[in-house]
Amino acid sequence: MHFSKLKTTLFALTKLIMTMSFLLLFFGCEQVQVKESANHVEEDSHVVSIATPISKEPVLGFSQLGSESEWRIANSSSIKNSAIESDVKLIFQNAEQSQEKQIEAIREFVKQKVDVIAIAPVVETGWDYILKEVKQAGIPVIIIDRLVDVTDPSLYVTHIGSDFYEEGRKAGKYLLDKLPKSNKPIGIVELKGTEGSTPSIARGKGFRDVISSRSDLQFLKSENADFTVAKGKEVMKKFLKEKGRDIRVLYSHNDDMTFGALEAIEEYGLVPGKDIVVITVDGTRKALEKMNEGKINLVVECNPLLGPNLIQAVKEVLKGSTLPKRIVTPENVFTQVTAEKEIASRSY
Ligand code: GYE
């Protein structure tokens, strides 16, 4: 009697264990299926939120402003390569110098529910509205390279990039040393970058703030040339036509415009680096080579290799860490004495 009771209890227990295992198995499979379907039904926020805890790679939507210069090409590859080396999935959009295209890309990132949005803004102003939309969607924003001028600084988490004002100051300080004070005016022409862009505004201001103490240093001409070789050549040609040999200094906001300007100077029959002091910003290998040939006098470095910083910032933001509002990249200047040594190690 006692034995048969034990047998019944054992039988009931086995049945219970079997039922439980079945239930466990069933719900286990269900979860996997939800995860799989979540990959396809991204518009359904409910499904996505169930699937999220089963670890998914973070998605970064990046709006690059264009591909106008050697600097930009190096910047884009640095970001793409850093993403490949990490577990961050990168959605890369090139806006070809158009703020409208950047805004469209950002709206698309919001629709795709990316985890973080990074923007290299073509110009400083006009971002408040779209950044408010992104904030409402709860997506953190990282500004990279150039800056945005917004009324509410909480619209972005951090800005990673160079100190463009300091770059302009470095260029100005070099000129003060290079050309001693003279009784006659020393004519300067300036090739500025894209109108309304941070590097163009700040490089111009930093340079002026330093040289303003010298009344002999005078601006003959200053124009935007969009950071491109073609525009640089076109505008420099015009400067030479109008001011000819009065031009003693060229201050160019980037290497590409400088390359165009060098051609214009040579075609005009002057020797860059001698007849005209040439100061450029960026520090691509090609600029260092031209410097080695004596055609450029000073290269102010601007580092495009921001990929590792960006990917690290994305991870920190997703971990919930507080980032500094400004992450500045350390930079150098190169003269004809130091250029040669630098060329060998230059990756862009
Ligand atoms: O100097 C120039 C590029 O924003 C720092 O943009 C960047 C500038 C860089 O086109 O070459």
Coordinates of C-alpha atoms and ligand atoms in Angstrom, one line a residue:
M1 CA 0.0 0.0 0.0
H2 CA 2.7 2.4 1.1
F3 CA 4.8 1.4 -2.0
S4 CA 2.0 2.0 -4.5
K5 CA 1.4 5.5 -3.0
L6 CA 5.0 6.3 -3.6
K7 CA 4.8 5.1 -7.1
T8 CA 1.7 7.3 -7.8
T9 CA 3.6 10.3 -6.4
L10 CA 6.7 9.6 -8.5
F11 CA 4.5 9.3 -11.6
A12 CA 2.9 12.6 -10.9
L13 CA 6.2 14.3 -10.3
T14 CA 7.7 12.9 -13.6
K15 CA 4.6 14.3 -15.4
L16 CA 5.1 17.7 -13.9
I17 CA 8.8 17.8 -14.8
M18 CA 7.9 16.8 -18.4
T19 CA 5.3 19.5 -18.7
M20 CA 7.6 22.1 -17.2
S21 CA 10.4 21.1 -19.6
F22 CA 8.0 21.4 -22.5
L23 CA 6.8 24.8 -21.4
L24 CA 10.4 26.0 -21.0
L25 CA 11.4 24.7 -24.4
F26 CA 8.4 26.3 -26.0
F27 CA 9.0 29.7 -24.5
G28 CA 12.7 29.4 -25.3
C29 CA 12.0 28.9 -29.0
E30 CA 9.5 31.7 -29.0
Q31 CA 12.1 34.1 -27.8
V32 CA 14.5 33.1 -30.5
Q33 CA 11.8 33.5 -33.1
V34 CA 11.0 37.0 -31.8
K35 CA 14.6 38.0 -32.0
E36 CA 14.8 36.8 -35.6
S37 CA 11.6 38.5 -36.7
A38 CA 12.7 41.7 -35.0
N39 CA 15.5 41.9 -37.5
H40 CA 13.0 42.1 -40.3
V41 CA 10.1 44.1 -38.7
E42 CA 12.1 47.1 -37.5
E43 CA 9.1 49.4 -37.8
D44 CA 7.3 47.5 -35.0
S45 CA 8.7 49.1 -31.9
H46 CA 7.0 46.6 -29.6
V47 CA 8.7 43.7 -31.2
V48 CA 12.1 45.5 -31.2
S49 CA 11.8 46.3 -27.5
I50 CA 11.2 42.6 -26.7
A51 CA 14.2 41.5 -28.8
T52 CA 16.6 44.2 -27.5
P53 CA 17.8 42.4 -24.4
I54 CA 19.1 39.5 -26.4
S55 CA 22.1 41.7 -27.3
K56 CA 22.2 43.4 -30.7
E57 CA 25.1 45.3 -32.2
P58 CA 24.7 49.1 -31.8
V59 CA 23.8 51.0 -35.0
L60 CA 25.5 54.3 -35.8
G61 CA 24.0 56.6 -38.5
F62 CA 26.6 59.0 -39.8
S63 CA 26.0 61.9 -42.0
Q64 CA 29.2 62.9 -43.7
L65 CA 29.1 66.3 -45.3
G66 CA 30.8 65.4 -48.6
S67 CA 34.0 64.3 -50.3
E68 CA 35.5 67.6 -51.3
S69 CA 39.1 67.1 -50.1
E70 CA 41.9 64.7 -49.4
W71 CA 41.2 65.4 -45.7
R72 CA 37.6 64.4 -46.0
I73 CA 38.5 61.1 -47.8
A74 CA 40.9 60.3 -45.0
N75 CA 38.3 61.2 -42.4
S76 CA 35.6 59.0 -44.1
S77 CA 38.0 56.0 -44.3
S78 CA 39.1 56.4 -40.7
I79 CA 35.4 56.3 -39.6
K80 CA 34.5 53.3 -41.8
N81 CA 37.6 51.3 -40.7
S82 CA 37.1 52.0 -37.1
A83 CA 33.5 50.8 -37.3
I84 CA 34.6 47.6 -39.1
E85 CA 37.2 46.9 -36.3
S86 CA 34.5 47.4 -33.7
D87 CA 31.1 45.8 -33.1
V88 CA 29.3 49.0 -34.2
K89 CA 27.2 48.8 -37.3
L90 CA 27.7 51.9 -39.4
I91 CA 25.2 53.4 -41.8
F92 CA 27.2 56.0 -43.8
Q93 CA 25.5 58.7 -45.8
N94 CA 27.5 61.2 -48.0
A95 CA 25.6 64.6 -48.4
E96 CA 27.8 66.0 -51.2
Q97 CA 28.0 69.4 -49.5
S98 CA 24.3 69.8 -49.1
Q99 CA 22.7 70.7 -45.7
E100 CA 19.3 69.6 -47.1
K101 CA 20.7 66.1 -47.9
Q102 CA 22.2 65.9 -44.4
I103 CA 18.8 66.8 -42.9
E104 CA 17.1 64.1 -45.1
A105 CA 19.7 61.5 -44.0
I106 CA 19.2 62.4 -40.3
R107 CA 15.4 62.0 -40.7
E108 CA 16.0 58.6 -42.3
F109 CA 18.3 57.5 -39.4
V110 CA 15.4 58.5 -36.9
K111 CA 13.0 56.3 -38.9
Q112 CA 15.5 53.4 -38.9
K113 CA 15.7 53.8 -35.1
V114 CA 19.5 53.9 -35.0
D115 CA 21.1 54.0 -31.6
V116 CA 23.4 57.0 -32.1
I117 CA 23.5 59.7 -34.8
A118 CA 26.8 61.4 -35.7
I119 CA 27.0 64.5 -37.9
A120 CA 29.9 66.3 -39.7
P121 CA 27.9 69.4 -40.4
V122 CA 28.7 71.3 -43.7
V123 CA 27.8 74.7 -42.2
E124 CA 27.2 75.9 -38.6
T125 CA 23.7 77.3 -38.6
G126 CA 20.3 75.8 -39.4
W127 CA 20.4 72.7 -37.2
D128 CA 18.1 73.6 -34.3
Y129 CA 14.9 72.2 -35.8
I130 CA 16.2 68.8 -37.0
L131 CA 18.2 68.3 -33.8
K132 CA 15.0 68.9 -31.7
E133 CA 13.3 66.1 -33.8
V134 CA 16.2 63.8 -33.0
K135 CA 16.1 64.6 -29.3
Q136 CA 12.4 63.9 -29.2
A137 CA 13.1 60.5 -30.7
G138 CA 15.5 59.9 -27.8
I139 CA 18.6 59.4 -30.0
P140 CA 21.9 60.8 -28.8
V141 CA 23.8 63.0 -31.3
I142 CA 27.6 63.3 -31.6
I143 CA 28.9 66.3 -33.6
I144 CA 32.2 65.5 -35.4
D145 CA 34.7 67.7 -37.2
R146 CA 32.9 71.0 -37.8
L147 CA 30.6 72.5 -35.2
V148 CA 26.9 73.4 -35.1
D149 CA 25.7 76.7 -33.7
V150 CA 22.5 75.9 -31.8
T151 CA 20.6 77.8 -29.1
D152 CA 20.2 74.7 -26.9
P153 CA 23.6 72.9 -26.3
S154 CA 21.8 69.8 -24.9
L155 CA 20.8 69.0 -28.5
Y156 CA 24.1 67.1 -28.9
V157 CA 26.2 65.1 -26.4
T158 CA 29.7 66.0 -27.5
H159 CA 31.8 67.7 -30.3
I160 CA 34.9 65.8 -31.4
G161 CA 37.3 67.7 -33.6
S162 CA 40.1 70.2 -34.0
D163 CA 40.6 73.7 -32.6
F164 CA 40.3 75.6 -35.8
Y165 CA 40.8 79.0 -34.1
E166 CA 44.1 77.8 -32.8
E167 CA 45.1 76.5 -36.3
G168 CA 44.5 80.1 -37.6
R169 CA 46.6 81.5 -34.8
K170 CA 49.4 79.1 -35.6
A171 CA 49.4 80.3 -39.2
G172 CA 49.4 83.9 -38.1
K173 CA 52.3 83.4 -35.6
Y174 CA 54.4 81.8 -38.3
L175 CA 53.9 84.8 -40.6
L176 CA 54.9 87.3 -37.9
D177 CA 58.2 85.4 -37.6
K178 CA 58.7 84.7 -41.3
L179 CA 58.4 88.3 -42.5
P180 CA 60.0 91.0 -40.3
K181 CA 58.2 94.3 -40.0
S182 CA 58.6 96.4 -43.1
N183 CA 58.0 100.0 -44.1
K184 CA 56.1 99.0 -47.2
P185 CA 52.8 97.1 -47.0
I186 CA 53.0 93.3 -47.3
G187 CA 50.0 92.0 -49.4
I188 CA 48.1 88.9 -48.2
V189 CA 45.5 86.9 -50.1
E190 CA 43.3 84.4 -48.4
L191 CA 41.5 81.4 -49.8
K192 CA 38.7 80.6 -47.4
G193 CA 36.8 77.3 -47.2
T194 CA 33.1 76.8 -47.5
E195 CA 31.1 79.8 -46.5
G196 CA 29.5 79.5 -43.0
S197 CA 31.6 76.4 -42.1
T198 CA 33.4 76.4 -38.7
P199 CA 37.0 75.8 -40.1
S200 CA 36.5 78.7 -42.5
I201 CA 35.2 81.1 -39.9
A202 CA 37.6 80.1 -37.1
R203 CA 40.8 79.8 -39.2
G204 CA 40.1 83.2 -40.6
K205 CA 39.5 84.8 -37.2
G206 CA 42.5 83.1 -35.4
F207 CA 44.8 84.3 -38.2
R208 CA 43.5 87.9 -38.1
D209 CA 43.6 88.1 -34.3
V210 CA 47.4 87.4 -34.4
I211 CA 48.5 89.5 -37.4
S212 CA 46.3 92.5 -36.5
S213 CA 49.2 93.9 -34.3
R214 CA 51.2 94.5 -37.5
S215 CA 49.9 97.3 -39.7
D216 CA 52.3 96.4 -42.6
L217 CA 50.4 93.0 -43.1
Q218 CA 47.5 93.9 -45.3
F219 CA 44.7 91.8 -46.8
L220 CA 44.5 92.4 -50.6
K221 CA 41.8 89.8 -51.2
S222 CA 39.8 87.2 -49.4
E223 CA 37.3 84.8 -51.0
N224 CA 35.6 81.5 -50.4
A225 CA 36.9 78.6 -52.6
D226 CA 34.9 75.7 -51.1
F227 CA 37.9 73.7 -50.0
T228 CA 38.4 72.2 -53.5
V229 CA 41.4 72.2 -55.9
A230 CA 39.4 73.5 -58.9
K231 CA 38.0 76.5 -56.9
G232 CA 41.3 77.2 -55.3
K233 CA 42.9 77.5 -58.7
E234 CA 40.1 79.6 -60.2
V235 CA 40.1 82.1 -57.3
M236 CA 43.9 82.4 -57.1
K237 CA 44.1 83.0 -60.8
K238 CA 41.6 85.9 -60.4
F239 CA 43.7 87.2 -57.4
L240 CA 46.8 87.2 -59.5
K241 CA 45.1 88.9 -62.4
E242 CA 43.9 91.7 -60.1
K243 CA 46.9 92.1 -57.7
G244 CA 49.8 90.4 -59.5
R245 CA 53.2 90.8 -57.8
D246 CA 51.7 92.8 -54.9
I247 CA 50.8 89.4 -53.5
R248 CA 53.5 88.3 -51.1
V249 CA 51.6 85.8 -48.9
L250 CA 48.9 83.2 -49.6
Y251 CA 47.0 81.9 -46.6
S252 CA 44.9 79.0 -47.7
H253 CA 42.4 77.3 -45.4
N254 CA 43.1 73.8 -46.8
D255 CA 45.6 71.8 -48.8
D256 CA 43.3 71.1 -51.8
M257 CA 42.8 74.8 -52.5
T258 CA 46.5 75.3 -52.0
F259 CA 47.3 72.6 -54.7
G260 CA 45.0 74.5 -57.2
A261 CA 46.6 77.9 -56.2
L262 CA 50.2 76.5 -56.7
E263 CA 49.3 75.7 -60.3
A264 CA 47.9 79.2 -60.8
I265 CA 51.0 80.8 -59.3
E266 CA 53.3 78.8 -61.5
E267 CA 51.2 79.4 -64.6
Y268 CA 51.5 83.1 -63.8
G269 CA 55.2 82.8 -63.8
L270 CA 55.9 83.2 -60.1
V271 CA 57.7 80.8 -57.7
P272 CA 55.5 79.6 -54.9
G273 CA 57.4 79.4 -51.6
K274 CA 59.8 82.1 -52.7
D275 CA 58.0 85.0 -54.5
I276 CA 54.9 84.2 -52.5
V277 CA 55.0 82.7 -48.9
V278 CA 52.5 79.9 -48.9
I279 CA 50.7 78.8 -45.7
T280 CA 48.2 75.9 -45.8
V281 CA 46.1 73.9 -43.3
D282 CA 45.5 70.1 -43.1
G283 CA 48.8 68.3 -43.6
T284 CA 48.1 65.6 -46.2
R285 CA 51.1 63.7 -47.5
K286 CA 50.8 65.6 -50.8
A287 CA 51.1 68.9 -49.0
L288 CA 54.2 67.7 -47.2
E289 CA 55.7 66.6 -50.5
K290 CA 55.0 70.0 -52.0
M291 CA 56.6 71.5 -49.0
N292 CA 59.7 69.3 -49.5
E293 CA 59.9 70.7 -53.0
G294 CA 60.0 74.2 -51.5
K295 CA 56.6 75.2 -52.8
I296 CA 54.8 75.5 -49.4
N297 CA 56.3 77.3 -46.4
L298 CA 54.1 76.2 -43.5
V299 CA 51.6 73.4 -43.0
V300 CA 49.3 73.7 -40.0
E301 CA 48.1 70.2 -39.2
C302 CA 44.4 69.3 -38.9
N303 CA 43.9 65.7 -38.0
P304 CA 41.2 63.8 -40.0
L305 CA 41.7 60.4 -38.3
L306 CA 38.7 60.8 -36.0
G307 CA 37.3 57.3 -36.4
P308 CA 38.7 55.8 -33.2
N309 CA 37.5 58.7 -31.1
L310 CA 34.0 58.6 -32.6
I311 CA 33.5 54.8 -32.1
Q312 CA 34.7 55.1 -28.5
A313 CA 32.3 58.0 -27.9
V314 CA 29.5 56.0 -29.3
K315 CA 30.2 53.1 -26.9
E316 CA 30.5 55.5 -23.9
V317 CA 27.2 57.2 -24.8
L318 CA 25.4 53.8 -25.0
K319 CA 27.0 52.8 -21.6
G320 CA 25.5 55.9 -20.2
S321 CA 28.8 57.6 -19.4
T322 CA 29.0 61.4 -19.3
L323 CA 31.3 62.7 -22.0
P324 CA 33.1 66.0 -22.1
K325 CA 31.2 68.6 -24.2
R326 CA 34.3 69.1 -26.3
I327 CA 36.9 66.5 -27.4
V328 CA 39.9 68.3 -29.1
T329 CA 42.4 66.4 -31.2
P330 CA 46.1 67.3 -30.6
E331 CA 47.8 68.8 -33.6
N332 CA 51.2 70.0 -34.9
V333 CA 52.8 72.4 -37.4
F334 CA 55.3 71.4 -40.1
T335 CA 58.0 73.6 -41.6
Q336 CA 60.3 72.8 -44.5
V337 CA 62.8 71.5 -42.0
T338 CA 60.4 69.0 -40.4
A339 CA 58.3 67.9 -43.5
E340 CA 60.6 65.2 -44.9
K341 CA 60.7 63.2 -41.7
E342 CA 56.9 63.3 -41.5
I343 CA 56.2 62.1 -45.0
A344 CA 57.2 58.5 -44.4
S345 CA 54.7 58.0 -41.6
R346 CA 51.8 59.9 -43.2
S347 CA 48.9 57.5 -43.9
Y348 CA 46.8 60.0 -45.9
Ligands
GYE1 O1 40.4 71.2 -43.4 C1 39.2 70.6 -45.3 C2 37.9 69.9 -45.5 O2 36.3 70.4 -41.8 C3 38.4 70.3 -41.0 O3 37.1 70.4 -44.4 C4 37.6 70.1 -42.1 C5 38.0 70.8 -43.4 C6 39.4 70.4 -43.9 O4 37.3 70.0 -46.7 O5 40.2 70.0 -46.1

